[in-house]
Amino acid sequence: MSSILNNAAVAAVTRGQPSTYYLRDNRPNPVLQALDQELKLFAGYMKKRAAPGYTKPTDESHARPADTLFELWNKYEPRLPPHYYQEKLLEIGDYLVSINEYKLALWQCYERYLLTFGDVNVEEISDVDTFRNTFFPEGFDAENAGLTFRALMGKSISMYQVVKLSDPKLQNKQSIEKCVQILSFLRLVTQVVLPKETLCWLVYNGTVHIYSMSRHLMALGHSARVLEYLLWASMCMETSVPLLGVRYLKWRATLYTAVCQCYYDCKAGDQAEKFARRGLTKISELSHLEGMSSNKDTASTEVSFRTATVRMALMVFKRSVFETRRKPKGLLRPKTRANLKDALNLPWPRTPTEKLLADMFDGGSAQFLAILESLSDSNRRILQTSPPAPDNEPEILDVFLELIMAAQEILAGGAGNRVTGASKAQMVLGAAPLTTVIPRGSLMVMAARGEEGVPLDAVIQLLKLAYNYEHLDVFENLMEPVLGMIKECDEERYRWDVKALELLKAMGRMGSGRRAKKQQTVQEEEDSEKPAPPAASAAQTAAPQKSKGKEKAPVFIPAEPEESASLKSAISGDDLINVADVLMSIVAGPYKPDQIEIDIVVDATMFLWTKCKLVFQKYQTGSVDNPRFLQKMDNPTKNIWELPYTFDIPKDDEETDDEFIKPFTKKKATQGWMHLLDTVHQALGWCGLSSVDPALTAEVVLRLAMVYESSAQLDSTDGKGLETFLTQDFITPRS
């Protein structure tokens, strides 16, 4: 209401002749010319302002664009025909949206247009009758009906972008509810215009906006909230007759795929497969109708059908590859695993999974895409590794292993449509591990064409999935070839991928000890189930054995070691320092949290914090701690799980027989833990965790401050303190 009164007050004092005054002759209208000139100047200024590298002058107000546009509309609104003025209003609004000035477009263009219908909150409108009575009292045939729909769409998108700018990760509950309300309003708009075939462009635009907002929410774990809206968008594309053509088939397949992915995210794989098979039926019906028509088939038409079919087949394969191998729950069976070593010596297809791939997909690109889709799970985080299935489901574990084996064979060039004639798999015959990999390309486009190549970014995704499912042998075998190919490409877009792989490699070194310990535990359990061999003397043990009159070399049974070496290969301080160095290179590098896989950085930071917390909680017990606790902390360059917490680091002049401890004095030991804690602190602020969990950040800051304070006290009491770790953001004051 205040905006209406303000506009009316400004219009009352506006001077100048209206544009209709100059229509008496055929000369150009000076009012329209002046408006176009001022709008051109404003658009040029906004384009310059939105350009990268622009620096605002110090004497320029932040509100200059809003003030300029506000004064311009107030100046020309009473002098222009209403319809012409409204067209210019929305034209500038669309331009501002194109340069990402969503707030200005929302407040000075779309809302200003909708004020002609009164002070209405579109989020509160939930039924069709209220919508029509509010915005279309004269029906959809009114002169300004198209402009009104355009303004409503523009306002909805601008509102969503404003929410996204203020809360990119939608961490506040209010932001999520706001987005859901906008989705509901977009569904209402498309519901109103759906019966009007002449307004099919609005239906199409509405489905595009619903999809873009839903994908954002799906990426943040809110698939259950957006499923109904994606289903509605799919039904709109099927119901609107002008949108049933082959021209929009790719978009329909995109919506179908999004619905299936929502079902998979919600752990409703059966519903996803049913919907995907329904989509295949719809595509087949359209293909039949297209064959009956007089239109000639073109290359683009064939590509559209192939792309849509591949997308739906991916969603079917994602569940079928596992469900076809499950055994009935009531069937009693021993827990046996398939022996895949024998399958390695066979040509493609070797396993049931590879046979299903060969039956459903044509070409190595499509088969590799199906493997990636089957391995992907939005509910898993890359650094939070775990087996793909529990031990009581050996069939599912076999499927995951067969999928990764198939991916390796595709990369080696032994799968797809190639007929090599070899009696064994290519990776067994010694083929290069990345034979079919190309530097760049779209895997979906290549799959639709039936090609054999695999883009490099798809191989990087396979590496991350192999690490996540604890197939570290595959991860380590492909790591060096992939890094070598990335180095050969020398492209900017792979810069983050290199850093992410370095972080996974650093984290994998610490997981190798736990994996070795687990393997030894399993081996010990198997050995305990076997009957113990009879005791034999040393002489009997070394006695030569005879077989068929021939004397064999003596066989010595080695004594059981007291402690396996794998148990000692747990997490070491050097590995922790390596992870911290990679994290610091990310924080200090040219990376932005919203443009990378931030969950990798977050999980690595929290992993470091859990290790630091165990040490600092031992020595930092309160605000009156003795500052000499810095001299008693464990050595981070030694295995921190082998050393007792009461271990005293030797002084510089003391001798020790431990070659791992001797090079690291008490000063360097504390430097390592300070480096880790400082890295955690900087990473928390960089990735935004400080705003999500302020209590965690406060604890890190307090512990780091206590370390610096203790170091300063040692400086003042001993005359020299610890050579504390210096960073670009934190410098210990020296006395």
XYZ file of C-alpha atoms in Angstrom:
735
model
C 0.000 0.000 0.000
C 2.833 2.386 0.768
C 4.255 1.798 -2.703
C 0.917 2.665 -4.305
C 0.618 5.912 -2.354
C 4.208 6.807 -3.116
C 3.719 6.264 -6.841
C 0.511 8.277 -6.809
C 2.200 11.173 -5.015
C 5.028 11.229 -7.502
C 2.636 11.081 -10.447
C 0.697 14.067 -9.097
C 3.690 16.353 -9.330
C 5.055 14.996 -12.608
C 5.299 17.628 -15.320
C 5.356 17.207 -19.090
C 2.984 16.524 -21.957
C 1.743 12.964 -22.498
C 2.781 10.996 -25.563
C -0.726 11.291 -27.038
C -0.205 15.037 -27.338
C 2.343 14.475 -30.118
C 0.190 12.113 -32.170
C -1.456 14.947 -34.082
C 1.231 14.941 -36.762
C 3.394 12.265 -38.319
C 6.630 13.401 -36.731
C 8.489 11.092 -34.279
C 7.089 11.116 -30.784
C 9.610 12.947 -28.543
C 8.269 11.272 -25.383
C 8.884 7.785 -26.735
C 12.275 8.839 -28.063
C 13.283 10.277 -24.705
C 12.154 7.109 -22.917
C 14.070 4.855 -25.288
C 17.180 6.992 -24.902
C 17.069 6.923 -21.113
C 16.386 3.189 -21.052
C 19.327 2.642 -23.392
C 21.615 4.625 -21.092
C 20.350 2.689 -18.082
C 20.853 -0.670 -19.815
C 24.385 0.333 -20.805
C 25.211 1.308 -17.243
C 23.836 -1.972 -15.871
C 25.772 -3.975 -18.458
C 28.962 -2.183 -17.462
C 28.154 -2.760 -13.800
C 27.575 -6.482 -14.335
C 30.820 -6.966 -16.276
C 33.581 -8.907 -14.489
C 36.228 -6.748 -12.923
C 33.961 -3.743 -12.437
C 34.828 -1.606 -9.419
C 32.203 0.726 -8.026
C 33.412 4.304 -7.490
C 33.689 5.247 -3.849
C 31.326 8.199 -4.216
C 28.624 6.155 -5.971
C 25.616 5.020 -3.981
C 24.693 1.342 -3.857
C 21.096 2.356 -4.514
C 21.871 4.197 -7.752
C 20.305 1.577 -10.097
C 17.130 1.342 -8.003
C 16.843 5.119 -7.615
C 17.416 5.714 -11.329
C 14.822 3.183 -12.401
C 12.322 4.362 -9.796
C 12.577 7.974 -10.963
C 12.412 6.937 -14.613
C 9.155 4.983 -14.192
C 7.591 7.749 -12.121
C 8.543 10.273 -14.753
C 7.106 8.473 -17.774
C 4.225 6.417 -16.364
C 1.608 9.214 -16.605
C 2.857 10.254 -20.051
C 2.679 6.856 -21.789
C -0.186 4.641 -22.928
C -0.768 1.955 -20.273
C -0.052 -0.995 -22.569
C 3.157 0.544 -23.942
C 4.345 1.403 -20.455
C 3.695 -2.135 -19.218
C 5.593 -3.628 -22.149
C 8.634 -1.482 -21.382
C 8.335 -2.390 -17.710
C 8.560 -6.113 -18.424
C 11.165 -5.639 -21.142
C 13.552 -4.032 -18.665
C 12.658 -6.677 -16.079
C 13.596 -9.486 -18.461
C 16.847 -7.707 -19.297
C 17.737 -7.363 -15.620
C 17.067 -11.068 -15.105
C 19.406 -11.883 -18.000
C 22.264 -10.061 -16.227
C 21.403 -11.614 -12.828
C 19.991 -8.432 -11.276
C 17.087 -10.320 -9.740
C 16.315 -7.995 -6.843
C 16.064 -4.951 -9.091
C 13.906 -6.820 -11.600
C 11.619 -8.079 -8.836
C 11.066 -4.819 -6.993
C 11.199 -2.235 -9.791
C 9.631 -4.159 -12.688
C 7.544 -7.254 -11.979
C 6.068 -6.143 -8.664
C 5.440 -2.661 -10.063
C 3.434 -4.203 -12.879
C 1.469 -6.475 -10.537
C 0.616 -3.506 -8.285
C -2.050 -2.628 -10.848
C -4.017 -5.582 -9.420
C -3.594 -4.370 -5.848
C -1.317 -5.365 -3.021
C -1.452 -9.143 -3.602
C 0.842 -11.812 -2.158
C 1.085 -14.477 -4.848
C 2.317 -17.069 -2.350
C -1.030 -17.001 -0.553
C -3.035 -17.845 -3.686
C -3.697 -21.580 -3.737
C -6.804 -22.153 -5.883
C -7.676 -21.500 -9.498
C -10.748 -19.325 -8.841
C -8.862 -16.865 -6.653
C -6.087 -16.731 -9.219
C -8.472 -15.909 -12.065
C -10.464 -13.345 -10.113
C -7.304 -11.576 -8.978
C -5.243 -11.365 -12.157
C -7.714 -12.081 -14.964
C -11.063 -10.505 -14.080
C -11.749 -9.981 -17.805
C -10.677 -13.480 -18.813
C -7.667 -14.794 -20.670
C -8.630 -12.927 -23.837
C -7.866 -9.535 -22.341
C -5.258 -7.352 -24.015
C -2.803 -7.570 -21.142
C -3.262 -11.303 -20.385
C 0.044 -12.272 -21.979
C 1.882 -9.524 -20.121
C 0.346 -10.626 -16.826
C 1.487 -14.224 -17.263
C 4.907 -12.936 -18.229
C 5.088 -10.818 -15.079
C 3.949 -13.710 -12.878
C 6.592 -16.012 -14.310
C 9.257 -13.346 -13.967
C 8.324 -12.637 -10.374
C 8.409 -16.326 -9.456
C 11.879 -16.836 -10.889
C 13.189 -13.613 -9.367
C 11.835 -14.584 -5.947
C 13.572 -17.951 -6.176
C 16.863 -16.379 -7.244
C 16.692 -13.870 -4.391
C 16.261 -16.752 -1.928
C 19.132 -18.584 -3.583
C 21.407 -15.543 -3.350
C 20.733 -15.093 0.348
C 20.936 -18.812 1.201
C 22.654 -20.827 -1.575
C 22.568 -24.128 0.330
C 19.035 -23.552 1.667
C 20.270 -24.145 5.193
C 17.379 -22.236 6.747
C 14.020 -23.936 6.951
C 12.327 -20.719 5.842
C 14.290 -20.782 2.579
C 13.095 -24.296 1.781
C 9.488 -23.405 2.541
C 9.793 -20.305 0.359
C 11.017 -22.386 -2.576
C 8.215 -24.910 -2.120
C 5.659 -22.082 -2.098
C 7.100 -20.743 -5.350
C 6.869 -24.223 -6.873
C 3.234 -24.445 -5.801
C 2.494 -21.104 -7.440
C 4.198 -22.163 -10.681
C 2.116 -25.330 -10.672
C -0.988 -23.190 -10.239
C -0.010 -20.973 -13.177
C 0.544 -23.950 -15.476
C -2.712 -25.500 -14.280
C -4.608 -22.372 -15.296
C -3.096 -22.055 -18.768
C -2.947 -25.777 -19.591
C -6.376 -25.909 -21.336
C -5.388 -22.992 -23.601
C -3.359 -24.396 -26.494
C -2.419 -20.884 -27.595
C -0.622 -20.453 -24.263
C 1.393 -23.669 -24.562
C 4.594 -21.614 -24.440
C 3.691 -20.662 -20.881
C 3.236 -24.325 -19.985
C 6.638 -25.145 -21.438
C 8.336 -22.255 -19.634
C 6.614 -23.264 -16.417
C 7.961 -26.813 -16.645
C 11.462 -25.437 -17.274
C 11.285 -23.262 -14.161
C 9.852 -26.104 -12.065
C 12.629 -28.416 -13.208
C 15.457 -25.954 -12.531
C 14.204 -25.233 -9.012
C 13.556 -28.906 -8.301
C 17.038 -29.949 -9.404
C 18.522 -27.453 -6.962
C 16.427 -28.850 -4.132
C 17.237 -32.431 -5.146
C 20.958 -31.722 -5.011
C 20.506 -30.550 -1.418
C 18.603 -33.661 -0.315
C 14.986 -32.491 -0.641
C 13.834 -34.890 -3.354
C 10.713 -35.877 -1.419
C 9.519 -32.250 -1.397
C 9.787 -31.749 -5.162
C 8.595 -35.124 -6.455
C 4.980 -34.024 -6.881
C 5.997 -30.931 -8.846
C 8.179 -32.895 -11.243
C 5.338 -35.358 -11.746
C 3.047 -32.436 -12.539
C 5.540 -31.010 -15.039
C 5.725 -34.388 -16.778
C 1.954 -34.628 -16.960
C 1.788 -31.106 -18.415
C 4.076 -32.112 -21.266
C 1.886 -35.146 -21.963
C -1.417 -33.250 -21.736
C -0.622 -30.216 -23.884
C -1.169 -31.289 -27.493
C 1.292 -28.800 -29.067
C 4.023 -30.114 -26.742
C 3.590 -33.777 -27.726
C 5.764 -33.516 -30.829
C 9.221 -34.931 -31.384
C 10.637 -31.438 -30.951
C 9.964 -31.606 -27.207
C 10.815 -35.302 -26.738
C 14.232 -34.643 -25.209
C 12.683 -32.326 -22.661
C 10.019 -34.873 -21.766
C 12.725 -37.487 -21.265
C 14.606 -35.063 -19.020
C 11.526 -34.632 -16.830
C 10.917 -38.392 -16.764
C 14.516 -38.951 -15.678
C 14.225 -36.361 -12.909
C 11.117 -38.117 -11.565
C 12.922 -41.474 -11.548
C 15.906 -39.963 -9.774
C 13.572 -38.546 -7.135
C 12.138 -42.010 -6.562
C 15.628 -43.480 -6.248
C 16.624 -40.749 -3.796
C 13.563 -41.615 -1.717
C 14.515 -45.328 -1.715
C 11.542 -46.192 -3.919
C 13.372 -48.059 -6.660
C 10.326 -50.093 -7.679
C 8.351 -46.918 -8.399
C 11.290 -45.500 -10.343
C 11.477 -48.574 -12.551
C 7.712 -48.535 -13.160
C 7.795 -44.871 -14.147
C 10.795 -45.465 -16.422
C 9.026 -48.343 -18.181
C 5.980 -46.112 -18.551
C 8.231 -43.508 -20.156
C 9.550 -46.109 -22.588
C 5.957 -46.930 -23.515
C 5.176 -43.258 -24.195
C 8.295 -42.939 -26.344
C 7.322 -46.063 -28.290
C 3.814 -44.676 -28.887
C 5.239 -41.413 -30.187
C 7.616 -43.322 -32.452
C 4.684 -45.301 -33.850
C 2.704 -42.110 -34.509
C 5.723 -40.505 -36.120
C 6.088 -43.494 -38.420
C 2.441 -43.180 -39.495
C 2.803 -39.481 -40.315
C 3.921 -38.118 -43.656
C 6.938 -36.376 -42.170
C 10.277 -37.744 -43.272
C 12.636 -39.033 -40.644
C 15.631 -36.810 -40.109
C 18.893 -37.297 -38.276
C 17.761 -35.020 -35.452
C 14.555 -37.035 -35.027
C 16.508 -40.268 -34.727
C 18.890 -38.720 -32.205
C 15.944 -37.459 -30.138
C 14.398 -40.917 -29.942
C 17.730 -42.580 -29.175
C 18.523 -40.065 -26.432
C 15.125 -40.468 -24.794
C 15.321 -44.256 -25.006
C 18.808 -44.372 -23.484
C 17.740 -42.161 -20.581
C 14.787 -44.335 -19.730
C 16.815 -47.528 -20.160
C 19.349 -46.166 -17.670
C 16.636 -45.782 -15.047
C 15.407 -49.332 -15.696
C 18.906 -50.823 -15.590
C 19.744 -49.075 -12.324
C 17.329 -51.338 -10.461
C 17.152 -54.380 -12.729
C 20.868 -55.096 -12.505
C 20.483 -55.690 -8.758
C 16.967 -57.112 -8.490
C 17.587 -59.845 -11.055
C 20.351 -61.204 -8.826
C 18.552 -61.131 -5.493
C 17.540 -64.441 -4.005
C 14.188 -64.991 -2.309
C 14.392 -64.090 1.350
C 12.827 -67.353 2.486
C 15.407 -69.447 0.662
C 18.132 -70.900 2.868
C 21.473 -70.691 1.115
C 25.123 -70.582 2.123
C 26.907 -67.254 1.957
C 29.021 -67.772 -1.130
C 30.708 -65.264 -3.393
C 31.205 -65.700 -7.110
C 34.741 -66.477 -8.246
C 35.420 -63.623 -10.643
C 39.068 -64.541 -11.183
C 38.043 -67.144 -13.755
C 35.870 -64.577 -15.547
C 38.894 -62.359 -16.151
C 40.242 -64.879 -18.648
C 37.062 -64.819 -20.751
C 36.129 -62.413 -23.560
C 33.332 -59.857 -23.242
C 30.623 -60.378 -21.988
C 31.966 -62.422 -19.078
C 29.496 -61.959 -16.198
C 25.697 -61.695 -15.912
C 26.050 -57.948 -15.408
C 28.043 -57.535 -18.622
C 25.531 -59.658 -20.519
C 22.708 -57.410 -19.314
C 24.718 -54.362 -20.365
C 25.287 -55.810 -23.828
C 21.586 -56.643 -24.210
C 20.227 -53.254 -23.127
C 22.795 -50.779 -24.488
C 24.545 -50.339 -27.789
C 28.096 -49.046 -27.587
C 30.685 -48.622 -24.880
C 29.614 -45.050 -24.110
C 26.064 -46.073 -23.230
C 27.300 -49.053 -21.224
C 29.741 -46.915 -19.243
C 26.991 -44.374 -18.582
C 24.762 -47.173 -17.276
C 27.545 -48.290 -14.934
C 28.014 -44.782 -13.551
C 24.281 -44.377 -13.033
C 24.024 -47.709 -11.231
C 26.936 -46.908 -8.926
C 25.760 -43.372 -8.148
C 23.810 -42.797 -4.953
C 22.845 -39.309 -3.829
C 22.568 -40.528 -0.235
C 26.301 -41.297 -0.048
C 29.199 -38.892 0.443
C 32.466 -39.549 -1.338
C 34.788 -39.438 1.668
C 32.439 -41.396 3.922
C 33.463 -44.757 2.532
C 31.618 -47.992 3.216
C 30.909 -51.284 1.425
C 28.139 -51.080 -1.186
C 26.022 -53.671 0.626
C 26.049 -55.607 3.910
C 27.871 -58.913 4.136
C 24.605 -60.855 4.231
C 23.890 -59.865 0.600
C 26.760 -61.471 -1.337
C 24.872 -61.270 -4.635
C 24.671 -57.470 -4.444
C 28.357 -57.258 -3.567
C 29.100 -59.360 -6.637
C 27.061 -57.014 -8.833
C 29.020 -53.976 -7.663
C 32.289 -55.768 -8.317
C 31.100 -56.860 -11.765
C 30.075 -53.292 -12.602
C 33.533 -51.974 -11.766
C 35.156 -54.824 -13.723
C 32.974 -53.976 -16.709
C 33.945 -50.314 -16.458
C 37.639 -51.247 -16.496
C 37.146 -53.429 -19.560
C 35.280 -50.655 -21.389
C 38.121 -48.242 -20.653
C 40.629 -50.822 -21.911
C 38.744 -51.144 -25.207
C 37.406 -54.671 -24.888
C 33.658 -53.975 -24.655
C 30.918 -52.252 -26.595
C 30.550 -52.975 -30.295
C 34.197 -53.892 -30.806
C 34.875 -57.425 -31.998
C 38.482 -57.966 -31.001
C 38.605 -61.704 -31.585
C 40.652 -62.117 -28.434
C 40.092 -65.089 -26.179
C 40.647 -63.001 -23.062
C 39.705 -59.601 -21.743
C 41.727 -56.659 -22.985
C 42.853 -55.598 -19.518
C 44.218 -59.130 -18.979
C 46.071 -58.998 -22.299
C 47.896 -55.877 -21.152
C 45.947 -53.185 -23.003
C 46.342 -49.581 -21.894
C 43.906 -48.846 -19.046
C 42.563 -45.706 -20.781
C 42.406 -46.874 -24.392
C 38.928 -45.482 -25.113
C 39.213 -42.306 -23.031
C 39.001 -38.970 -24.852
C 39.880 -35.558 -23.371
C 36.470 -33.949 -23.746
C 32.928 -34.725 -24.804
C 29.426 -35.406 -23.512
C 28.880 -38.979 -22.404
C 25.121 -38.725 -22.981
C 25.570 -37.440 -26.541
C 28.074 -40.177 -27.283
C 25.762 -42.791 -25.775
C 22.868 -41.617 -27.949
C 25.056 -41.991 -31.028
C 26.217 -45.472 -30.064
C 29.879 -44.497 -29.822
C 32.633 -46.272 -27.926
C 34.617 -43.441 -26.315
C 34.471 -42.304 -22.697
C 35.136 -38.665 -21.703
C 37.817 -38.006 -19.136
C 35.437 -36.412 -16.638
C 33.386 -39.642 -16.593
C 36.516 -41.615 -15.692
C 37.188 -39.172 -12.856
C 33.674 -39.825 -11.574
C 34.359 -43.570 -11.681
C 37.505 -43.028 -9.614
C 35.532 -41.208 -6.938
C 32.893 -43.935 -6.852
C 35.546 -46.653 -6.589
C 37.051 -44.839 -3.619
C 33.647 -44.416 -1.995
C 32.852 -48.143 -2.297
C 36.302 -49.052 -0.903
C 37.638 -50.504 -4.163
C 40.973 -48.844 -3.531
C 42.858 -51.229 -5.819
C 40.902 -49.889 -8.803
C 41.345 -46.358 -7.508
C 45.117 -46.759 -7.227
C 45.500 -48.515 -10.592
C 43.682 -45.778 -12.513
C 44.943 -42.803 -10.520
C 48.293 -42.278 -12.231
C 47.020 -42.776 -15.824
C 44.160 -40.348 -15.196
C 46.435 -37.714 -13.678
C 48.796 -38.142 -16.623
C 46.005 -37.581 -19.131
C 44.781 -34.534 -17.223
C 48.294 -33.126 -17.358
C 48.416 -33.708 -21.108
C 45.082 -31.936 -21.600
C 46.242 -28.931 -19.564
C 42.712 -27.509 -19.322
C 41.434 -25.160 -16.657
C 38.241 -27.143 -16.047
C 40.201 -30.111 -14.672
C 41.986 -28.050 -12.028
C 39.540 -28.935 -9.267
C 39.435 -32.583 -10.313
C 43.188 -32.834 -9.821
C 42.908 -31.326 -6.364
C 39.988 -33.590 -5.438
C 41.927 -36.683 -6.510
C 44.918 -35.516 -4.481
C 42.698 -35.212 -1.424
C 41.204 -38.665 -1.998
C 44.683 -40.101 -2.424
C 45.839 -38.511 0.825
C 42.783 -39.826 2.662
C 43.226 -43.243 1.066
C 46.670 -43.620 2.594
C 45.118 -43.451 6.040
C 42.433 -45.941 5.088
C 44.957 -48.530 3.924
C 45.912 -49.352 7.503
C 42.330 -49.904 8.562
C 41.713 -52.021 5.465
C 44.770 -54.176 6.173
C 43.676 -54.592 9.775
C 40.208 -55.655 8.651
C 41.634 -58.156 6.167
C 43.836 -59.641 8.877
C 40.863 -59.911 11.241
C 38.893 -61.784 8.593
C 41.854 -64.066 7.946
C 42.212 -64.778 11.668
C 38.519 -65.668 11.883
C 38.888 -68.074 8.969
C 41.995 -69.631 10.500
C 40.254 -70.065 13.845
C 37.523 -72.107 12.177
C 40.090 -74.557 10.760
C 41.296 -77.474 12.965
C 44.602 -76.771 14.636
C 47.520 -78.783 13.188
C 49.195 -81.313 15.516
C 52.181 -80.044 17.423
C 55.529 -80.992 15.975
C 59.021 -80.627 17.182
C 61.563 -78.496 15.470
C 63.324 -81.586 14.205
C 60.123 -83.000 12.753
C 59.322 -79.684 11.199
C 62.622 -79.511 9.400
C 62.594 -83.167 8.398
C 62.646 -83.805 4.666
C 59.431 -85.114 3.126
C 59.380 -88.000 0.707
C 56.995 -88.588 -2.134
C 57.230 -91.503 -4.524
C 60.778 -92.212 -3.582
C 61.960 -88.677 -4.283
C 63.228 -86.421 -1.553
C 61.835 -82.892 -1.482
C 63.477 -79.823 -0.028
C 62.744 -79.307 3.646
C 59.670 -77.167 4.338
C 59.965 -74.828 7.317
C 56.771 -73.612 8.946
C 57.358 -69.977 9.954
C 56.536 -68.956 13.455
C 53.461 -66.811 13.966
C 54.510 -63.166 14.398
C 53.618 -61.516 17.630
C 51.953 -58.588 15.930
C 51.176 -58.087 12.278
C 52.890 -55.225 10.533
C 49.542 -54.130 9.112
C 48.324 -53.312 12.591
C 51.124 -50.822 12.953
C 50.309 -49.113 9.661
C 47.452 -47.114 11.084
C 47.081 -43.365 10.787
C 50.414 -41.590 11.058
C 51.153 -37.953 11.695
C 52.770 -37.544 8.283
C 49.543 -38.676 6.619
C 47.568 -36.161 8.658
C 49.986 -33.404 7.687
C 49.607 -34.427 4.042
C 45.816 -34.131 4.239
C 46.151 -30.744 5.930
C 48.494 -29.500 3.208
C 46.042 -30.488 0.480
C 43.208 -28.780 2.357
C 45.248 -25.596 2.730
C 46.021 -25.603 -0.991
C 42.268 -25.710 -1.636
C 41.470 -22.947 0.845
C 44.245 -20.711 -0.473
C 43.639 -21.619 -4.120
C 41.333 -20.117 -6.736
C 38.424 -22.370 -5.800
C 34.966 -21.231 -4.750
C 32.814 -23.334 -2.409
C 29.748 -23.071 -4.643
C 31.631 -24.326 -7.712
C 33.234 -27.485 -6.323
C 32.222 -30.645 -4.451
C 32.171 -28.964 -1.085
C 31.203 -32.155 0.755
C 34.701 -33.543 0.131
C 36.295 -30.541 1.828
C 33.798 -30.631 4.694
C 34.324 -34.327 5.415
C 38.117 -34.022 5.248
C 37.986 -31.057 7.625
C 35.804 -32.924 10.105
C 38.123 -35.939 9.894
C 41.110 -33.782 10.834
C 39.135 -32.210 13.655
C 38.275 -35.574 15.202
C 41.975 -36.464 15.274
C 43.012 -33.100 16.713
C 40.256 -33.194 19.299
C 41.515 -36.474 20.760
C 44.915 -34.921 21.422
C 43.915 -31.453 22.598
C 41.224 -32.777 24.936
C 43.942 -34.734 26.717
C 46.048 -31.685 27.522
C 43.639 -28.733 27.395
C 41.278 -29.255 30.299
C 40.409 -25.670 31.234
C 41.384 -22.026 31.158
C 44.063 -22.460 33.864
C 46.080 -25.130 32.081
C 49.808 -25.202 32.577
C 51.294 -23.815 29.358
C 53.899 -26.559 29.442
C 51.325 -29.001 28.101
C 52.733 -28.027 24.720
C 55.921 -29.868 25.625
C 54.059 -33.070 26.509
C 51.912 -33.490 23.394
C 52.305 -36.537 21.208
C 54.517 -36.436 18.168
C 52.256 -35.996 15.109
C 54.932 -37.319 12.766
C 54.795 -40.706 14.497
C 51.893 -43.163 14.519
C 49.530 -41.379 16.886
C 47.696 -44.599 17.733
C 50.903 -46.433 18.673
C 52.150 -43.741 21.048
C 50.632 -43.622 24.545
C 48.986 -40.368 25.487
C 51.463 -39.998 28.364
C 54.419 -40.073 25.989
C 56.956 -37.344 26.699
C 58.777 -36.041 23.658
C 62.542 -36.075 24.331
C 64.430 -32.860 24.621
C 66.755 -31.642 21.920
C 69.887 -32.896 23.720
C 68.467 -36.318 24.641
C 69.264 -39.379 22.591
C 66.761 -41.974 21.513
C 66.983 -45.180 19.529
C 63.697 -44.540 17.727
C 64.591 -43.270 14.277
C 61.090 -41.903 13.776
C 61.093 -39.765 16.914
C 64.644 -38.472 16.911
C 64.346 -36.059 13.953
C 61.296 -34.373 15.477
C 61.887 -32.301 18.573
C 59.299 -31.019 21.002
C 59.081 -27.797 18.996
C 58.290 -29.501 15.709
C 55.798 -31.834 17.386
C 53.693 -28.937 18.601
C 54.077 -27.226 15.249
C 52.384 -30.206 13.604
C 49.357 -30.187 15.875
C 49.047 -26.408 15.576
C 49.222 -26.750 11.813
C 46.403 -29.299 11.846
C 44.245 -27.217 14.177
C 44.906 -24.045 12.211
C 43.995 -25.844 8.983
C 40.719 -27.003 10.513
C 39.947 -23.453 11.616
C 40.569 -21.923 8.201
C 38.723 -24.679 6.347
C 35.667 -24.278 8.590
C 35.418 -20.615 7.693
C 36.122 -21.161 4.004
C 33.495 -23.831 3.397
C 30.806 -22.100 5.477
C 30.588 -24.563 8.355
C 31.127 -21.723 10.809
C 27.610 -20.473 10.076
C 26.071 -23.955 10.169
C 27.687 -25.160 13.405
C 28.908 -22.138 15.391
C 29.477 -24.255 18.515
C 32.016 -26.396 16.685
C 33.764 -23.326 15.307
C 33.860 -21.733 18.752
C 35.551 -24.807 20.235
C 38.176 -24.830 17.476
C 38.861 -21.114 17.927
C 39.146 -21.402 21.707
C 41.543 -24.331 21.555
C 43.677 -22.569 18.972
C 43.697 -19.404 21.081
C 44.769 -21.388 24.153
C 47.694 -22.815 22.196
C 48.856 -19.361 21.128
C 48.395 -17.995 24.636
C 50.396 -20.851 26.133
C 53.133 -20.297 23.581
C 53.316 -16.621 24.529
C 53.541 -17.514 28.221
C 56.413 -19.880 27.528
C 58.148 -17.086 25.645
C 57.929 -14.814 28.659
C 58.926 -17.406 31.273
C 61.620 -19.423 29.500
C 63.065 -16.674 27.371
C 62.276 -18.671 24.272
C 59.094 -20.356 23.290
C 57.974 -22.852 20.767
C 58.622 -22.139 17.145
C 54.942 -22.152 16.509
C 53.541 -22.682 13.107
C 53.049 -19.494 11.104
C 50.311 -19.162 8.538
C 49.228 -16.385 6.270
C 46.274 -15.632 8.556
C 47.642 -16.391 12.025
C 50.985 -15.161 13.409
C 52.025 -15.890 16.970
C 53.095 -12.697 18.742
C 56.657 -12.842 20.020
C 57.761 -11.078 23.183
